[in-house]
């Protein structure tokens, strides 16, 4: 399991977003409160952000080190303002290699993608079958060994096959979940798919699990600490009445900067 | 705070020593039971061991990564047999840089040294004064920024100044604790000095603290899991009636391979 | 391009093998003499060795750092004696990620494998087709993104499909080269396949290229510096009349410890 | 020896500055043309830059890896615009540890500092004496083991002792060179002091050596590739008539953004 954070709103300083909240994503890496499995999230970290003044593709900074021990992150984060950011701290599933290429978020074209969850029997059962569904360009672009990166490639293939526009991200992401659900049934395996995707404008984060108990996920809009912005995070980052759970089988969507909505995933 | 492990006895496989115990040093890095401060020990790790068939200086393998995520350690540890080993997982004090040069154990000549503890106000108060006491060769050899490495250099300077033989390690280590105690009083600061030192033959691990509550330390001789050997560790590594605490203001000494004794540090 | 070194013979100290020759594999990493493409080999390194007293699988130590800057290698190499070792310094092809999982040698079961060379258009053309030929267990075991690791998986699949014994390594490795040659023709691409494989007993290193000019490869038996041993290396490691080239379309085989033979690959 | 680059002028994209010139600082790391000693500069790298809209202290990004193999640098550099930047690729002197804390530039308060050169016998002769001259706050702030970081601390102590303003940087840097020169005579050792310092406004880069042949250093103003800007670099980054050498015993100073002047260091 991992912890993830998505921000969308007025330009925020990355250092403020990552380090200052009482139960920040950094704190969630070494002292998480709501982990269903695992103990800590010290198996690498990553962040992605946009600078729309320059170009519409995201910047990505990833490492196999724990987020708390990176010497560069505090310094560079202080100098970056951004309207859209993903931050992820990884708690690797057993047997998954710890490497920068396995840290989230993953970036391709203008999209960022991250995942908190698990695909049981991924390498022995899912991987080979999932790869058959991938378009060549996304197949060839896979650099690591995680289920997460393959789910992202599946999503991108769905988008491309449907000539999808950014406005179709929602549909294509839910299709991806359906595909994973079908494979999970076929392989008699469980999946936890808290998936975050953004095109630099709209942000979507799902809460989906085939286990009876789903992973934690919260969202908040227009908090005191981060006004004119919406947040989605695996755990509540600070005390504020605005936080509400994203229930299992639902997803949070942030549009037009900071407009937050929670919607059902629907029958799969 | 950190966790440390010393082994002395018949040749042991390093993988068995590090990974197989139920509450192994690896487990103590991400799920310690008796930490007085800090939560985990994921700020680097290191091990040192001897191969007396080749030479009397130790091999050292250190990393700024958590011990649980190193890809090489499990593989190389499986192929190494050794009669004497130190293993250390670091939980850095706040403000201390995480770097391989700050991971323990430290090695010089035939000696290995490691530390679980803290020196309050080390950089602002102790460091400059401690350095004045160092012989040039040990002064110039310091590569990192920890109190631990400076305490080791103080110990080595004590040894050299007294033309000390290995048999004088005990005296010189206790002298080092006395020096630190004196400085602690001068600077109105506390120190925790669980110090391990070995020359490849004799192993000494102290339990010393100026706080009312000392750090945990245990030792065991001739256990079922590791027969004909003695162990000293910050926490009990497995259930065995042989484990006993090394009380505050005492130290454990292992001589002639596996002969364990617990002795008082005495009045300082 | 990369540089590689294979050793087989009486037990050698790894530090002596890696660091002491005048034109050592370390020197070949930052100042190679016979590179056909690229300038240096600073994109990671790795070594694999056997300790037959303990078990028949190899130990592997790999890093994404240049071999000259690793702080641990000199220390641990001094303490290791081994009768069989592979050492590799990587000069990554453009666009290939630099990561420990992409460093050589690769290890599986009792085998070690390394590669100096290139597969043109690997990710866009060869990869997907090669993977179809892989048995599930070797398919699932791939952790990096190199052509080299895929060639190894192809070799292992050939071995398993033929119920091959170690004595069939030669045949299965040449079959692998034939498969790659066929794909190279199909995709109108060139390959350079200086491949090293060992089961811990026999060592084979090929010199194969579809380019007019092959990569350099040399071998030597019973040199003054390393008596009772055979060496295969991308460049001559020191002056000694025993060094001779392994010509293009040939391979070197070391049997029974130090018995060296150079044989033609034959018509493919 | 190392290679260094200073930029001052209108806002530049860091990716353009670092990667696009024909003989970029990246190229100078693996294929330098004018090295007096050493072969490559693959022992770590670093960059520092300013974002005056946010605060007047610099951001720093440093690594022990070669600049060509960092996976994050190309991505984050693309998203950063800055009016003032230092970039450094390190070729460590023999015996100097390769670590992020030893990579340049060094940052303190609003200052950045970098060094191409050497201090012979630094650790055995200069270090202890230089440290005596340091104010406590700069003494305690040293994190690595390089002569460079100590020279920076000496400069900062000179500044603070003289209540110096930014406009006194020049005087205090030349004083620092004088101090080093005096020590060099005392210890019968040579020094090469190509030093770069900036407060985020003015940039100064010296060319000083006690050897008969100094290190290379060039500067250029208002080039076609980087208009309205001044550059100082160890080697010419591209063909442009604007490049001119900074002669030995001289320094380049960039004021008011892009106003370049070359001045003599004078008699020391």
PDB file of C-alpha atoms in Angstrom, chain D:
ATOM      1  CA  UNK D   1      39.222  19.000 -11.620  1.00  0.00           C
ATOM      2  CA  UNK D   2      35.660  19.881 -12.503  1.00  0.00           C
ATOM      3  CA  UNK D   3      33.732  22.007 -14.986  1.00  0.00           C
ATOM      4  CA  UNK D   4      31.500  24.897 -13.958  1.00  0.00           C
ATOM      5  CA  UNK D   5      28.971  27.222 -15.543  1.00  0.00           C
ATOM      6  CA  UNK D   6      27.459  30.504 -14.343  1.00  0.00           C
ATOM      7  CA  UNK D   7      24.533  32.246 -16.025  1.00  0.00           C
ATOM      8  CA  UNK D   8      23.148  35.705 -15.413  1.00  0.00           C
ATOM      9  CA  UNK D   9      20.683  37.595 -17.532  1.00  0.00           C
ATOM     10  CA  UNK D  10      17.097  37.483 -18.644  1.00  0.00           C
ATOM     11  CA  UNK D  11      15.141  34.461 -17.462  1.00  0.00           C
ATOM     12  CA  UNK D  12      16.462  31.330 -19.122  1.00  0.00           C
ATOM     13  CA  UNK D  13      14.998  27.852 -19.243  1.00  0.00           C
ATOM     14  CA  UNK D  14      17.311  25.564 -17.245  1.00  0.00           C
ATOM     15  CA  UNK D  15      16.932  22.699 -19.721  1.00  0.00           C
ATOM     16  CA  UNK D  16      18.019  24.948 -22.566  1.00  0.00           C
ATOM     17  CA  UNK D  17      21.004  26.175 -20.577  1.00  0.00           C
ATOM     18  CA  UNK D  18      22.166  22.737 -19.435  1.00  0.00           C
ATOM     19  CA  UNK D  19      21.382  20.409 -22.330  1.00  0.00           C
ATOM     20  CA  UNK D  20      21.132  22.205 -25.653  1.00  0.00           C
ATOM     21  CA  UNK D  21      24.551  23.822 -26.290  1.00  0.00           C
ATOM     22  CA  UNK D  22      26.766  21.789 -28.607  1.00  0.00           C
ATOM     23  CA  UNK D  23      29.491  21.571 -25.977  1.00  0.00           C
ATOM     24  CA  UNK D  24      27.107  21.786 -23.031  1.00  0.00           C
ATOM     25  CA  UNK D  25      28.105  21.328 -19.411  1.00  0.00           C
ATOM     26  CA  UNK D  26      26.709  17.787 -19.794  1.00  0.00           C
ATOM     27  CA  UNK D  27      29.072  17.159 -22.709  1.00  0.00           C
ATOM     28  CA  UNK D  28      31.901  18.713 -20.681  1.00  0.00           C
ATOM     29  CA  UNK D  29      31.230  16.108 -18.016  1.00  0.00           C
ATOM     30  CA  UNK D  30      31.904  13.050 -20.201  1.00  0.00           C
ATOM     31  CA  UNK D  31      33.966  14.558 -23.017  1.00  0.00           C
ATOM     32  CA  UNK D  32      35.769  17.673 -21.771  1.00  0.00           C
ATOM     33  CA  UNK D  33      38.313  19.273 -24.080  1.00  0.00           C
ATOM     34  CA  UNK D  34      40.554  21.310 -21.801  1.00  0.00           C
ATOM     35  CA  UNK D  35      41.126  19.319 -18.640  1.00  0.00           C
ATOM     36  CA  UNK D  36      44.549  19.863 -17.073  1.00  0.00           C
ATOM     37  CA  UNK D  37      44.194  16.781 -14.885  1.00  0.00           C
ATOM     38  CA  UNK D  38      41.663  13.980 -14.733  1.00  0.00           C
ATOM     39  CA  UNK D  39      39.731  12.576 -17.664  1.00  0.00           C
ATOM     40  CA  UNK D  40      36.027  13.055 -16.981  1.00  0.00           C
ATOM     41  CA  UNK D  41      33.708  14.779 -14.547  1.00  0.00           C
ATOM     42  CA  UNK D  42      31.390  11.978 -13.514  1.00  0.00           C
ATOM     43  CA  UNK D  43      31.653  12.225  -9.738  1.00  0.00           C
ATOM     44  CA  UNK D  44      28.424  14.044  -9.017  1.00  0.00           C
ATOM     45  CA  UNK D  45      26.820  17.244 -10.161  1.00  0.00           C
ATOM     46  CA  UNK D  46      24.721  20.068  -8.874  1.00  0.00           C
ATOM     47  CA  UNK D  47      22.842  23.191  -9.794  1.00  0.00           C
ATOM     48  CA  UNK D  48      21.582  26.203  -7.945  1.00  0.00           C
ATOM     49  CA  UNK D  49      19.164  28.823  -9.140  1.00  0.00           C
ATOM     50  CA  UNK D  50      17.072  31.735  -7.965  1.00  0.00           C
ATOM     51  CA  UNK D  51      13.387  32.454  -8.114  1.00  0.00           C
ATOM     52  CA  UNK D  52      13.267  36.090  -6.969  1.00  0.00           C
ATOM     53  CA  UNK D  53       9.457  36.135  -7.131  1.00  0.00           C
ATOM     54  CA  UNK D  54       9.406  33.756  -4.151  1.00  0.00           C
ATOM     55  CA  UNK D  55      12.453  34.512  -2.001  1.00  0.00           C
ATOM     56  CA  UNK D  56      16.069  35.594  -2.281  1.00  0.00           C
ATOM     57  CA  UNK D  57      17.665  32.296  -1.187  1.00  0.00           C
ATOM     58  CA  UNK D  58      18.591  29.832  -3.937  1.00  0.00           C
ATOM     59  CA  UNK D  59      17.236  26.377  -4.713  1.00  0.00           C
ATOM     60  CA  UNK D  60      19.832  23.620  -4.879  1.00  0.00           C
ATOM     61  CA  UNK D  61      19.680  20.221  -6.552  1.00  0.00           C
ATOM     62  CA  UNK D  62      22.720  17.973  -6.025  1.00  0.00           C
ATOM     63  CA  UNK D  63      23.577  14.360  -6.678  1.00  0.00           C
ATOM     64  CA  UNK D  64      26.515  11.950  -6.399  1.00  0.00           C
ATOM     65  CA  UNK D  65      25.596  10.500  -9.819  1.00  0.00           C
ATOM     66  CA  UNK D  66      26.999  11.730 -13.131  1.00  0.00           C
ATOM     67  CA  UNK D  67      24.912  14.532 -14.633  1.00  0.00           C
ATOM     68  CA  UNK D  68      24.236  12.453 -17.747  1.00  0.00           C
ATOM     69  CA  UNK D  69      22.463   9.685 -15.871  1.00  0.00           C
ATOM     70  CA  UNK D  70      20.071  11.613 -13.645  1.00  0.00           C
ATOM     71  CA  UNK D  71      16.492  10.743 -14.527  1.00  0.00           C
ATOM     72  CA  UNK D  72      14.941  13.787 -12.865  1.00  0.00           C
ATOM     73  CA  UNK D  73      17.134  16.597 -14.132  1.00  0.00           C
ATOM     74  CA  UNK D  74      15.845  16.794 -17.721  1.00  0.00           C
ATOM     75  CA  UNK D  75      12.241  16.773 -16.533  1.00  0.00           C
ATOM     76  CA  UNK D  76      12.443  19.374 -13.802  1.00  0.00           C
ATOM     77  CA  UNK D  77      14.863  21.628 -15.702  1.00  0.00           C
ATOM     78  CA  UNK D  78      12.305  22.005 -18.488  1.00  0.00           C
ATOM     79  CA  UNK D  79       9.884  23.638 -16.077  1.00  0.00           C
ATOM     80  CA  UNK D  80      12.242  26.135 -14.470  1.00  0.00           C
ATOM     81  CA  UNK D  81      12.939  29.697 -15.657  1.00  0.00           C
ATOM     82  CA  UNK D  82      15.595  31.640 -13.789  1.00  0.00           C
ATOM     83  CA  UNK D  83      17.699  34.791 -14.156  1.00  0.00           C
ATOM     84  CA  UNK D  84      20.708  33.415 -12.265  1.00  0.00           C
ATOM     85  CA  UNK D  85      22.076  29.849 -12.182  1.00  0.00           C
ATOM     86  CA  UNK D  86      25.211  27.892 -11.268  1.00  0.00           C
ATOM     87  CA  UNK D  87      25.840  24.409 -12.687  1.00  0.00           C
ATOM     88  CA  UNK D  88      28.757  22.174 -11.717  1.00  0.00           C
ATOM     89  CA  UNK D  89      30.008  18.726 -12.754  1.00  0.00           C
ATOM     90  CA  UNK D  90      32.531  17.175 -10.431  1.00  0.00           C
ATOM     91  CA  UNK D  91      35.720  15.303 -11.145  1.00  0.00           C
ATOM     92  CA  UNK D  92      36.758  14.391  -7.631  1.00  0.00           C
ATOM     93  CA  UNK D  93      40.366  14.613  -6.544  1.00  0.00           C
ATOM     94  CA  UNK D  94      41.772  11.219  -5.583  1.00  0.00           C
ATOM     95  CA  UNK D  95      40.702  10.139  -2.120  1.00  0.00           C
ATOM     96  CA  UNK D  96      37.794  12.584  -1.916  1.00  0.00           C
ATOM     97  CA  UNK D  97      34.535  10.797  -1.217  1.00  0.00           C
ATOM     98  CA  UNK D  98      31.812  10.960  -3.837  1.00  0.00           C
ATOM     99  CA  UNK D  99      28.628  12.057  -2.089  1.00  0.00           C
ATOM    100  CA  UNK D 100      25.825  14.549  -2.663  1.00  0.00           C
ATOM    101  CA  UNK D 101      27.201  16.610   0.225  1.00  0.00           C
ATOM    102  CA  UNK D 102      30.432  16.997  -1.724  1.00  0.00           C
ATOM    103  CA  UNK D 103      28.737  18.096  -4.938  1.00  0.00           C
ATOM    104  CA  UNK D 104      28.670  21.786  -5.795  1.00  0.00           C
ATOM    105  CA  UNK D 105      27.263  24.414  -5.636  1.00  0.00           C
ATOM    106  CA  UNK D 106      27.122  25.016  -1.907  1.00  0.00           C
ATOM    107  CA  UNK D 107      24.380  27.276  -0.596  1.00  0.00           C
ATOM    108  CA  UNK D 108      24.123  29.376   2.543  1.00  0.00           C
ATOM    109  CA  UNK D 109      21.817  32.285   3.232  1.00  0.00           C
ATOM    110  CA  UNK D 110      21.390  33.960  -0.168  1.00  0.00           C
ATOM    111  CA  UNK D 111      24.778  32.825  -1.513  1.00  0.00           C
ATOM    112  CA  UNK D 112      25.781  30.107  -3.962  1.00  0.00           C
ATOM    113  CA  UNK D 113      29.384  28.939  -4.260  1.00  0.00           C
ATOM    114  CA  UNK D 114      31.240  26.536  -6.548  1.00  0.00           C
ATOM    115  CA  UNK D 115      34.835  25.598  -7.237  1.00  0.00           C
ATOM    116  CA  UNK D 116      36.887  24.114 -10.027  1.00  0.00           C
ATOM    117  CA  UNK D 117      40.343  23.390  -8.745  1.00  0.00           C
ATOM    118  CA  UNK D 118      42.311  21.677  -6.070  1.00  0.00           C
ATOM    119  CA  UNK D 119      44.019  22.274  -2.753  1.00  0.00           C
ATOM    120  CA  UNK D 120      47.017  19.992  -2.468  1.00  0.00           C
ATOM    121  CA  UNK D 121      47.299  18.325   0.949  1.00  0.00           C
ATOM    122  CA  UNK D 122      43.963  19.787   1.992  1.00  0.00           C
ATOM    123  CA  UNK D 123      42.966  17.212   4.582  1.00  0.00           C
ATOM    124  CA  UNK D 124      46.404  16.652   6.051  1.00  0.00           C
ATOM    125  CA  UNK D 125      47.587  20.255   6.147  1.00  0.00           C
ATOM    126  CA  UNK D 126      45.048  22.994   5.329  1.00  0.00           C
ATOM    127  CA  UNK D 127      41.829  21.685   6.857  1.00  0.00           C
ATOM    128  CA  UNK D 128      42.602  22.021  10.546  1.00  0.00           C
ATOM    129  CA  UNK D 129      44.170  25.447  10.126  1.00  0.00           C
ATOM    130  CA  UNK D 130      41.404  26.790   7.902  1.00  0.00           C
ATOM    131  CA  UNK D 131      38.759  25.673  10.368  1.00  0.00           C
ATOM    132  CA  UNK D 132      40.298  27.815  13.097  1.00  0.00           C
ATOM    133  CA  UNK D 133      39.423  30.862  11.009  1.00  0.00           C
ATOM    134  CA  UNK D 134      35.749  29.972  10.728  1.00  0.00           C
ATOM    135  CA  UNK D 135      32.955  31.597  12.659  1.00  0.00           C
ATOM    136  CA  UNK D 136      30.952  29.049  14.658  1.00  0.00           C
ATOM    137  CA  UNK D 137      27.867  29.221  12.478  1.00  0.00           C
ATOM    138  CA  UNK D 138      29.811  28.424   9.309  1.00  0.00           C
ATOM    139  CA  UNK D 139      32.020  25.905  11.068  1.00  0.00           C
ATOM    140  CA  UNK D 140      28.956  23.994  12.241  1.00  0.00           C
ATOM    141  CA  UNK D 141      27.334  24.166   8.836  1.00  0.00           C
ATOM    142  CA  UNK D 142      29.969  22.157   6.963  1.00  0.00           C
ATOM    143  CA  UNK D 143      28.439  18.883   5.814  1.00  0.00           C
ATOM    144  CA  UNK D 144      30.990  17.365   3.464  1.00  0.00           C
ATOM    145  CA  UNK D 145      34.693  16.844   3.178  1.00  0.00           C
ATOM    146  CA  UNK D 146      35.820  19.068   0.329  1.00  0.00           C
ATOM    147  CA  UNK D 147      38.312  21.904   0.311  1.00  0.00           C
ATOM    148  CA  UNK D 148      35.653  23.800  -1.685  1.00  0.00           C
ATOM    149  CA  UNK D 149      33.089  23.829   1.106  1.00  0.00           C
ATOM    150  CA  UNK D 150      35.747  25.001   3.557  1.00  0.00           C
ATOM    151  CA  UNK D 151      36.813  27.821   1.222  1.00  0.00           C
ATOM    152  CA  UNK D 152      33.163  28.881   1.057  1.00  0.00           C
ATOM    153  CA  UNK D 153      32.954  28.880   4.863  1.00  0.00           C
ATOM    154  CA  UNK D 154      36.093  31.013   4.958  1.00  0.00           C
ATOM    155  CA  UNK D 155      34.515  33.463   2.516  1.00  0.00           C
ATOM    156  CA  UNK D 156      31.325  33.616   4.569  1.00  0.00           C
ATOM    157  CA  UNK D 157      33.303  34.193   7.762  1.00  0.00           C
ATOM    158  CA  UNK D 158      35.185  37.008   6.047  1.00  0.00           C
ATOM    159  CA  UNK D 159      31.891  38.555   4.982  1.00  0.00           C
ATOM    160  CA  UNK D 160      30.334  38.335   8.432  1.00  0.00           C
ATOM    161  CA  UNK D 161      33.438  39.573  10.257  1.00  0.00           C
ATOM    162  CA  UNK D 162      33.494  42.659   8.064  1.00  0.00           C
ATOM    163  CA  UNK D 163      29.764  43.189   8.296  1.00  0.00           C
ATOM    164  CA  UNK D 164      30.068  42.995   4.568  1.00  0.00           C
ATOM    165  CA  UNK D 165      27.253  43.748   2.191  1.00  0.00           C
ATOM    166  CA  UNK D 166      26.767  42.017  -1.112  1.00  0.00           C
ATOM    167  CA  UNK D 167      28.755  44.798  -2.720  1.00  0.00           C
ATOM    168  CA  UNK D 168      31.758  43.623  -0.716  1.00  0.00           C
ATOM    169  CA  UNK D 169      31.696  40.104  -2.154  1.00  0.00           C
ATOM    170  CA  UNK D 170      34.544  40.923  -4.478  1.00  0.00           C
ATOM    171  CA  UNK D 171      36.850  42.122  -1.715  1.00  0.00           C
ATOM    172  CA  UNK D 172      36.007  39.231   0.584  1.00  0.00           C
ATOM    173  CA  UNK D 173      36.491  36.654  -2.161  1.00  0.00           C
ATOM    174  CA  UNK D 174      39.880  38.082  -3.060  1.00  0.00           C
ATOM    175  CA  UNK D 175      40.770  38.103   0.647  1.00  0.00           C
ATOM    176  CA  UNK D 176      39.864  34.433   0.718  1.00  0.00           C
ATOM    177  CA  UNK D 177      42.187  33.762  -2.183  1.00  0.00           C
ATOM    178  CA  UNK D 178      44.931  35.647  -0.355  1.00  0.00           C
ATOM    179  CA  UNK D 179      44.406  33.500   2.722  1.00  0.00           C
ATOM    180  CA  UNK D 180      44.597  30.341   0.650  1.00  0.00           C
ATOM    181  CA  UNK D 181      47.681  31.615  -1.131  1.00  0.00           C
ATOM    182  CA  UNK D 182      49.398  32.265   2.194  1.00  0.00           C
ATOM    183  CA  UNK D 183      48.559  28.789   3.448  1.00  0.00           C
ATOM    184  CA  UNK D 184      49.745  27.308   0.162  1.00  0.00           C
ATOM    185  CA  UNK D 185      53.137  28.924   0.684  1.00  0.00           C
ATOM    186  CA  UNK D 186      53.239  27.802   4.299  1.00  0.00           C
ATOM    187  CA  UNK D 187      52.435  24.203   3.369  1.00  0.00           C
ATOM    188  CA  UNK D 188      54.529  24.262   0.195  1.00  0.00           C
ATOM    189  CA  UNK D 189      51.434  23.163  -1.740  1.00  0.00           C
ATOM    190  CA  UNK D 190      49.702  24.347  -4.872  1.00  0.00           C
ATOM    191  CA  UNK D 191      46.133  25.566  -5.148  1.00  0.00           C
ATOM    192  CA  UNK D 192      43.838  26.083  -8.121  1.00  0.00           C
ATOM    193  CA  UNK D 193      40.998  28.409  -7.217  1.00  0.00           C
ATOM    194  CA  UNK D 194      38.475  28.899  -9.951  1.00  0.00           C
ATOM    195  CA  UNK D 195      35.784  30.072  -7.578  1.00  0.00           C
ATOM    196  CA  UNK D 196      32.262  31.149  -8.380  1.00  0.00           C
ATOM    197  CA  UNK D 197      30.090  33.091  -5.972  1.00  0.00           C
ATOM    198  CA  UNK D 198      26.792  34.903  -6.281  1.00  0.00           C
ATOM    199  CA  UNK D 199      24.287  36.558  -3.991  1.00  0.00           C
ATOM    200  CA  UNK D 200      21.557  36.132  -6.572  1.00  0.00           C
ATOM    201  CA  UNK D 201      22.439  39.474  -8.143  1.00  0.00           C
ATOM    202  CA  UNK D 202      26.139  39.847  -8.858  1.00  0.00           C
ATOM    203  CA  UNK D 203      28.175  36.885 -10.115  1.00  0.00           C
ATOM    204  CA  UNK D 204      31.946  36.566  -9.663  1.00  0.00           C
ATOM    205  CA  UNK D 205      34.132  33.789 -11.057  1.00  0.00           C
ATOM    206  CA  UNK D 206      37.885  33.793 -10.503  1.00  0.00           C
ATOM    207  CA  UNK D 207      40.747  32.171 -12.387  1.00  0.00           C
ATOM    208  CA  UNK D 208      43.574  31.703  -9.944  1.00  0.00           C
ATOM    209  CA  UNK D 209      46.338  29.128  -9.735  1.00  0.00           C
ATOM    210  CA  UNK D 210      49.748  28.772  -8.137  1.00  0.00           C
ATOM    211  CA  UNK D 211      50.676  26.311 -10.872  1.00  0.00           C
ATOM    212  CA  UNK D 212      52.485  27.706 -13.934  1.00  0.00           C
ATOM    213  CA  UNK D 213      49.487  26.711 -16.044  1.00  0.00           C
ATOM    214  CA  UNK D 214      46.056  27.779 -14.804  1.00  0.00           C
ATOM    215  CA  UNK D 215      42.727  26.046 -15.412  1.00  0.00           C
ATOM    216  CA  UNK D 216      40.663  27.083 -18.420  1.00  0.00           C
ATOM    217  CA  UNK D 217      37.909  29.683 -18.001  1.00  0.00           C
ATOM    218  CA  UNK D 218      35.846  31.604 -20.537  1.00  0.00           C
ATOM    219  CA  UNK D 219      33.151  34.243 -20.514  1.00  0.00           C
ATOM    220  CA  UNK D 220      30.731  35.675 -23.042  1.00  0.00           C
ATOM    221  CA  UNK D 221      28.107  38.371 -23.133  1.00  0.00           C
ATOM    222  CA  UNK D 222      25.041  38.676 -25.277  1.00  0.00           C
ATOM    223  CA  UNK D 223      25.630  35.599 -27.425  1.00  0.00           C
ATOM    224  CA  UNK D 224      23.254  34.559 -30.194  1.00  0.00           C
ATOM    225  CA  UNK D 225      22.183  31.499 -28.223  1.00  0.00           C
ATOM    226  CA  UNK D 226      21.716  33.399 -24.957  1.00  0.00           C
ATOM    227  CA  UNK D 227      20.963  37.032 -25.688  1.00  0.00           C
ATOM    228  CA  UNK D 228      20.757  39.623 -22.930  1.00  0.00           C
ATOM    229  CA  UNK D 229      22.795  37.373 -20.702  1.00  0.00           C
ATOM    230  CA  UNK D 230      26.369  36.717 -19.645  1.00  0.00           C
ATOM    231  CA  UNK D 231      27.968  33.286 -19.281  1.00  0.00           C
ATOM    232  CA  UNK D 232      31.106  32.105 -17.517  1.00  0.00           C
ATOM    233  CA  UNK D 233      32.170  28.537 -18.188  1.00  0.00           C
ATOM    234  CA  UNK D 234      35.238  26.282 -17.900  1.00  0.00           C
ATOM    235  CA  UNK D 235      35.031  25.631 -21.634  1.00  0.00           C
ATOM    236  CA  UNK D 236      33.371  27.418 -24.549  1.00  0.00           C
ATOM    237  CA  UNK D 237      29.866  25.957 -24.738  1.00  0.00           C
ATOM    238  CA  UNK D 238      29.265  26.739 -28.419  1.00  0.00           C
ATOM    239  CA  UNK D 239      30.832  28.640 -31.272  1.00  0.00           C
ATOM    240  CA  UNK D 240      30.329  32.365 -30.882  1.00  0.00           C
ATOM    241  CA  UNK D 241      32.799  35.223 -31.314  1.00  0.00           C
ATOM    242  CA  UNK D 242      31.657  36.626 -27.997  1.00  0.00           C
ATOM    243  CA  UNK D 243      33.611  34.013 -25.994  1.00  0.00           C
ATOM    244  CA  UNK D 244      36.874  35.256 -24.548  1.00  0.00           C
ATOM    245  CA  UNK D 245      39.232  33.733 -22.020  1.00  0.00           C
ATOM    246  CA  UNK D 246      39.291  34.901 -18.435  1.00  0.00           C
ATOM    247  CA  UNK D 247      43.087  35.028 -18.126  1.00  0.00           C
ATOM    248  CA  UNK D 248      44.969  33.572 -15.180  1.00  0.00           C
ATOM    249  CA  UNK D 249      44.993  35.869 -12.162  1.00  0.00           C
ATOM    250  CA  UNK D 250      41.809  37.568 -13.375  1.00  0.00           C
ATOM    251  CA  UNK D 251      38.131  37.255 -12.590  1.00  0.00           C
ATOM    252  CA  UNK D 252      34.878  37.772 -14.420  1.00  0.00           C
ATOM    253  CA  UNK D 253      32.166  39.842 -12.787  1.00  0.00           C
ATOM    254  CA  UNK D 254      28.566  40.065 -13.965  1.00  0.00           C
ATOM    255  CA  UNK D 255      26.539  42.958 -12.632  1.00  0.00           C
ATOM    256  CA  UNK D 256      23.028  44.230 -13.177  1.00  0.00           C
ATOM    257  CA  UNK D 257      21.975  41.036 -14.781  1.00  0.00           C
ATOM    258  CA  UNK D 258      24.154  40.718 -17.837  1.00  0.00           C
ATOM    259  CA  UNK D 259      26.887  43.336 -17.619  1.00  0.00           C
ATOM    260  CA  UNK D 260      30.172  41.468 -17.909  1.00  0.00           C
ATOM    261  CA  UNK D 261      33.613  42.732 -16.938  1.00  0.00           C
ATOM    262  CA  UNK D 262      36.978  40.954 -16.672  1.00  0.00           C
ATOM    263  CA  UNK D 263      39.292  42.355 -14.020  1.00  0.00           C
ATOM    264  CA  UNK D 264      42.729  41.505 -12.652  1.00  0.00           C
ATOM    265  CA  UNK D 265      42.938  39.834  -9.262  1.00  0.00           C
ATOM    266  CA  UNK D 266      45.989  41.963  -8.560  1.00  0.00           C
ATOM    267  CA  UNK D 267      49.051  41.249  -6.487  1.00  0.00           C
ATOM    268  CA  UNK D 268      48.512  38.753  -3.731  1.00  0.00           C
TER     269      UNK D 268
END
